[in-house]
Tab-separated table of C-alpha atoms in Angstrom:
chain	number	residue	atom	x	y	z
F	282	UNK	CA	-16.841	15.786	8.077
F	283	UNK	CA	-15.253	12.728	9.756
F	284	UNK	CA	-13.899	13.465	13.195
F	285	UNK	CA	-12.020	10.193	13.575
F	286	UNK	CA	-8.778	9.572	11.749
F	287	UNK	CA	-9.207	5.793	11.712
F	288	UNK	CA	-11.982	3.215	11.925
F	289	UNK	CA	-12.077	-0.479	12.739
F	290	UNK	CA	-13.336	-3.175	10.360
F	291	UNK	CA	-16.883	-3.149	11.712
F	292	UNK	CA	-17.162	0.657	11.417
F	293	UNK	CA	-15.611	0.623	8.011
F	294	UNK	CA	-18.127	-2.023	6.738
F	295	UNK	CA	-21.016	-0.076	8.252
F	296	UNK	CA	-19.709	3.071	6.606
F	297	UNK	CA	-19.428	1.482	3.167
F	298	UNK	CA	-22.971	-0.063	3.554
F	299	UNK	CA	-24.536	3.224	4.694
F	300	UNK	CA	-22.965	5.520	2.145
F	301	UNK	CA	-22.580	4.327	-1.468
F	302	UNK	CA	-20.429	7.405	-2.132
F	303	UNK	CA	-17.651	6.306	0.200
F	304	UNK	CA	-14.349	6.267	-1.710
F	305	UNK	CA	-12.456	3.125	-0.892
F	306	UNK	CA	-8.820	3.885	-1.853
F	307	UNK	CA	-6.229	1.150	-1.627
F	308	UNK	CA	-2.661	2.627	-1.523
F	309	UNK	CA	-0.908	-0.656	-1.749
F	310	UNK	CA	1.156	-1.853	-4.785
F	311	UNK	CA	-0.732	-3.247	-7.829
F	312	UNK	CA	0.498	-6.721	-6.917
F	313	UNK	CA	-0.942	-6.549	-3.475
F	314	UNK	CA	-4.147	-5.061	-4.737
F	315	UNK	CA	-4.542	-7.793	-7.323
F	316	UNK	CA	-4.110	-10.545	-4.839
F	317	UNK	CA	-7.077	-9.404	-2.621
F	318	UNK	CA	-8.897	-6.176	-2.183
F	319	UNK	CA	-12.236	-4.744	-1.046
F	320	UNK	CA	-14.849	-4.826	-3.729
F	321	UNK	CA	-15.246	-1.374	-5.375
F	322	UNK	CA	-11.856	-0.088	-4.154
F	323	UNK	CA	-9.716	1.900	-6.480
F	324	UNK	CA	-5.960	1.251	-6.562
F	325	UNK	CA	-3.917	4.408	-5.907
F	326	UNK	CA	-0.361	3.348	-4.832
F	327	UNK	CA	1.157	5.528	-2.105
F	328	UNK	CA	3.843	6.942	-4.420
F	329	UNK	CA	1.123	8.096	-6.823
F	330	UNK	CA	-0.696	9.800	-3.858
F	331	UNK	CA	2.470	11.831	-3.355
F	332	UNK	CA	3.003	12.551	-7.131
F	333	UNK	CA	-0.560	13.703	-7.775
F	334	UNK	CA	-1.441	15.037	-4.361
F	335	UNK	CA	-2.729	18.458	-5.387
F	336	UNK	CA	-5.017	17.086	-8.042
F	337	UNK	CA	-6.356	14.390	-5.799
F	338	UNK	CA	-7.246	16.878	-3.059
F	339	UNK	CA	-8.765	19.301	-5.647
F	340	UNK	CA	-10.960	16.777	-7.402
F	341	UNK	CA	-11.861	13.945	-4.940
F	342	UNK	CA	-15.320	14.078	-3.478
F	343	UNK	CA	-16.971	12.217	-0.587
F	344	UNK	CA	-15.599	10.381	2.400
F	345	UNK	CA	-12.334	8.606	1.606
F	346	UNK	CA	-11.459	5.347	3.321
F	347	UNK	CA	-7.749	4.543	2.994
F	348	UNK	CA	-6.611	0.947	2.986
F	349	UNK	CA	-3.139	-0.643	2.856
F	350	UNK	CA	-1.822	-4.017	4.138
F	351	UNK	CA	-1.404	-3.188	7.807
F	352	UNK	CA	-2.230	0.525	8.204
F	353	UNK	CA	1.143	2.217	7.920
F	354	UNK	CA	1.057	3.409	4.332
F	355	UNK	CA	-2.577	4.373	4.613
F	356	UNK	CA	-1.714	6.457	7.634
F	357	UNK	CA	1.126	8.229	5.665
F	358	UNK	CA	-1.350	8.905	2.831
F	359	UNK	CA	-3.896	10.208	5.380
F	360	UNK	CA	-1.260	12.648	6.725
F	361	UNK	CA	-0.319	13.893	3.231
F	362	UNK	CA	-3.971	14.355	2.178
F	363	UNK	CA	-5.249	16.051	5.301
F	364	UNK	CA	-2.184	18.401	5.380
F	365	UNK	CA	-2.998	19.287	1.791
F	366	UNK	CA	-6.563	20.222	2.760
F	367	UNK	CA	-8.743	17.060	2.286
F	368	UNK	CA	-10.918	16.893	5.362
F	369	UNK	CA	-13.152	13.708	5.178
F	370	UNK	CA	-10.519	10.943	5.220
F	371	UNK	CA	-10.197	7.936	7.536
F	372	UNK	CA	-7.851	4.934	7.665
F	373	UNK	CA	-8.944	1.355	8.119
F	374	UNK	CA	-7.136	0.242	11.371
F	375	UNK	CA	-4.968	-2.794	10.618
F	376	UNK	CA	-5.543	-2.556	6.957
F	377	UNK	CA	-6.250	-5.659	4.828
F	378	UNK	CA	-4.706	-7.841	7.540
F	379	UNK	CA	-7.503	-6.805	9.923
F	380	UNK	CA	-10.155	-6.917	7.134
F	381	UNK	CA	-9.435	-10.473	6.107
F	382	UNK	CA	-8.769	-11.474	9.765
F	383	UNK	CA	-12.322	-10.374	10.493
F	384	UNK	CA	-13.698	-12.579	7.682
F	385	UNK	CA	-14.800	-9.598	5.639
F	386	UNK	CA	-15.321	-10.226	1.947
F	387	UNK	CA	-12.579	-9.529	-0.623
F	388	UNK	CA	-12.158	-9.896	-4.334
F	389	UNK	CA	-9.088	-10.537	-6.425
F	390	UNK	CA	-7.951	-10.116	-10.035
F	391	UNK	CA	-8.892	-13.118	-12.139
F	392	UNK	CA	-5.833	-12.644	-14.339
F	393	UNK	CA	-2.338	-11.367	-14.021
F	394	UNK	CA	-1.643	-7.617	-14.012
F	395	UNK	CA	-1.492	-6.300	-17.516
F	396	UNK	CA	2.121	-6.603	-18.942
F	397	UNK	CA	2.963	-9.557	-16.651
F	398	UNK	CA	2.813	-13.273	-17.074
F	399	UNK	CA	2.016	-14.050	-13.463
F	400	UNK	CA	0.614	-12.515	-10.253
F	401	UNK	CA	3.100	-10.250	-8.512
F	402	UNK	CA	4.321	-10.876	-4.952
F	403	UNK	CA	2.982	-8.550	-2.227
F	404	UNK	CA	5.384	-5.956	-0.750
F	405	UNK	CA	5.631	-7.700	2.618
F	406	UNK	CA	6.588	-10.914	0.998
F	407	UNK	CA	9.237	-9.124	-1.070
F	408	UNK	CA	10.659	-7.556	2.071
F	409	UNK	CA	10.966	-10.958	3.719
F	410	UNK	CA	12.747	-12.335	0.679
F	411	UNK	CA	15.229	-9.528	0.370
F	412	UNK	CA	15.862	-9.151	4.061
F	413	UNK	CA	16.185	-12.938	4.511
F	414	UNK	CA	18.412	-13.231	1.514
F	415	UNK	CA	20.798	-10.511	2.709
F	416	UNK	CA	21.005	-12.055	6.156
F	417	UNK	CA	21.585	-15.539	4.847
F	418	UNK	CA	24.226	-14.307	2.320
F	419	UNK	CA	26.007	-12.194	5.026
F	420	UNK	CA	26.153	-15.044	7.518
F	421	UNK	CA	27.503	-17.379	4.850
F	422	UNK	CA	30.035	-14.730	3.622
F	423	UNK	CA	31.200	-14.182	7.233
F	424	UNK	CA	32.864	-17.639	7.076
F	425	UNK	CA	35.399	-16.162	4.741
F	426	UNK	CA	35.114	-12.477	5.676
F	427	UNK	CA	34.038	-12.104	9.346
F	428	UNK	CA	32.933	-8.408	9.083
F	429	UNK	CA	30.077	-9.513	6.751
F	430	UNK	CA	28.196	-10.508	9.916
F	431	UNK	CA	27.665	-6.774	10.692
F	432	UNK	CA	25.598	-6.559	7.460
F	433	UNK	CA	23.158	-9.134	8.990
F	434	UNK	CA	23.085	-7.225	12.181
F	435	UNK	CA	22.355	-3.961	10.335
F	436	UNK	CA	19.361	-5.597	8.616
F	437	UNK	CA	18.045	-7.085	11.829
F	438	UNK	CA	18.233	-3.683	13.500
F	439	UNK	CA	16.436	-2.165	10.496
F	440	UNK	CA	13.620	-4.677	10.783
F	441	UNK	CA	13.331	-4.097	14.534
F	442	UNK	CA	13.120	-0.359	13.958
F	443	UNK	CA	10.494	-0.966	11.220
F	444	UNK	CA	8.343	-2.940	13.587
F	445	UNK	CA	8.580	-0.373	16.479
F	446	UNK	CA	7.837	2.642	14.273
F	447	UNK	CA	5.498	0.842	11.805
F	448	UNK	CA	7.571	2.111	8.865
F	449	UNK	CA	9.725	0.164	6.521
F	450	UNK	CA	12.556	1.828	4.423
F	451	UNK	CA	13.142	-1.310	2.598
F	452	UNK	CA	9.500	-1.684	1.679
F	453	UNK	CA	9.273	1.880	0.507
F	454	UNK	CA	12.391	1.411	-1.593
F	455	UNK	CA	11.036	-1.816	-3.112
F	456	UNK	CA	7.773	-0.076	-3.940
F	457	UNK	CA	9.648	2.227	-6.276
F	458	UNK	CA	10.969	-0.636	-8.365
F	459	UNK	CA	9.459	-1.024	-11.874
F	460	UNK	CA	8.268	-4.492	-10.744
F	461	UNK	CA	5.873	-2.805	-8.261
F	462	UNK	CA	4.724	0.099	-10.410
F	463	UNK	CA	1.978	0.329	-12.936
F	464	UNK	CA	3.535	0.606	-16.354
F	465	UNK	CA	1.111	3.184	-17.691
F	466	UNK	CA	-0.512	4.636	-14.620
F	467	UNK	CA	-3.775	6.510	-15.650
F	468	UNK	CA	-4.346	9.219	-13.112
F	469	UNK	CA	-7.267	10.463	-15.160
F	470	UNK	CA	-9.081	7.229	-14.726
F	471	UNK	CA	-8.341	7.163	-10.995
F	472	UNK	CA	-9.469	10.775	-10.579
F	473	UNK	CA	-12.735	9.823	-12.460
F	474	UNK	CA	-13.327	7.095	-9.914
F	475	UNK	CA	-12.599	9.442	-7.070
F	476	UNK	CA	-15.075	11.999	-8.433
F	477	UNK	CA	-17.659	9.264	-8.902
F	478	UNK	CA	-17.366	9.591	-12.705
F	479	UNK	CA	-17.388	5.833	-13.027
F	480	UNK	CA	-19.326	3.198	-11.208
F	481	UNK	CA	-17.313	1.288	-8.646
F	482	UNK	CA	-16.368	-2.270	-9.575
């Protein structure tokens, strides 16, 4: 049973190397996962963790290493899983940002996600686009309607709160859009991977 709730990159690499049964579970969106992920990881987006929580807890076996982009979503998944009774779960501190920053190896999808024509943008990039677009539009609109500047201020306050609390309401909302979801999510295939029913990629 793991006593720690999180591990750094060096400890995570040692854990994966020492135990071939470690379940590397990436809770980011499919687009983020396709752009770069740890070899052998299974993609189980955070919203699917919530949806299939009981089954995951009942059927997953082995130590589970949770990954996201910066650590926030993986920590939320960790909280949900451990509260539901899964004991041997740890989070990669700093997520993929820390992993790639340390020069650890990654792999990526060689083709677009099924059902799309191009690689999808990562969630953090989408948040920057939407937040920046709202602020720019609000500032421009304030030339004709001065109260519009308060919208820009609200977005700025929201981003500040997101940074301080390591949460992002806008990111969580964007993650629920069809663009960021797997069209035909196959929980049975994911559970098979979590049970060790299929060899890791």
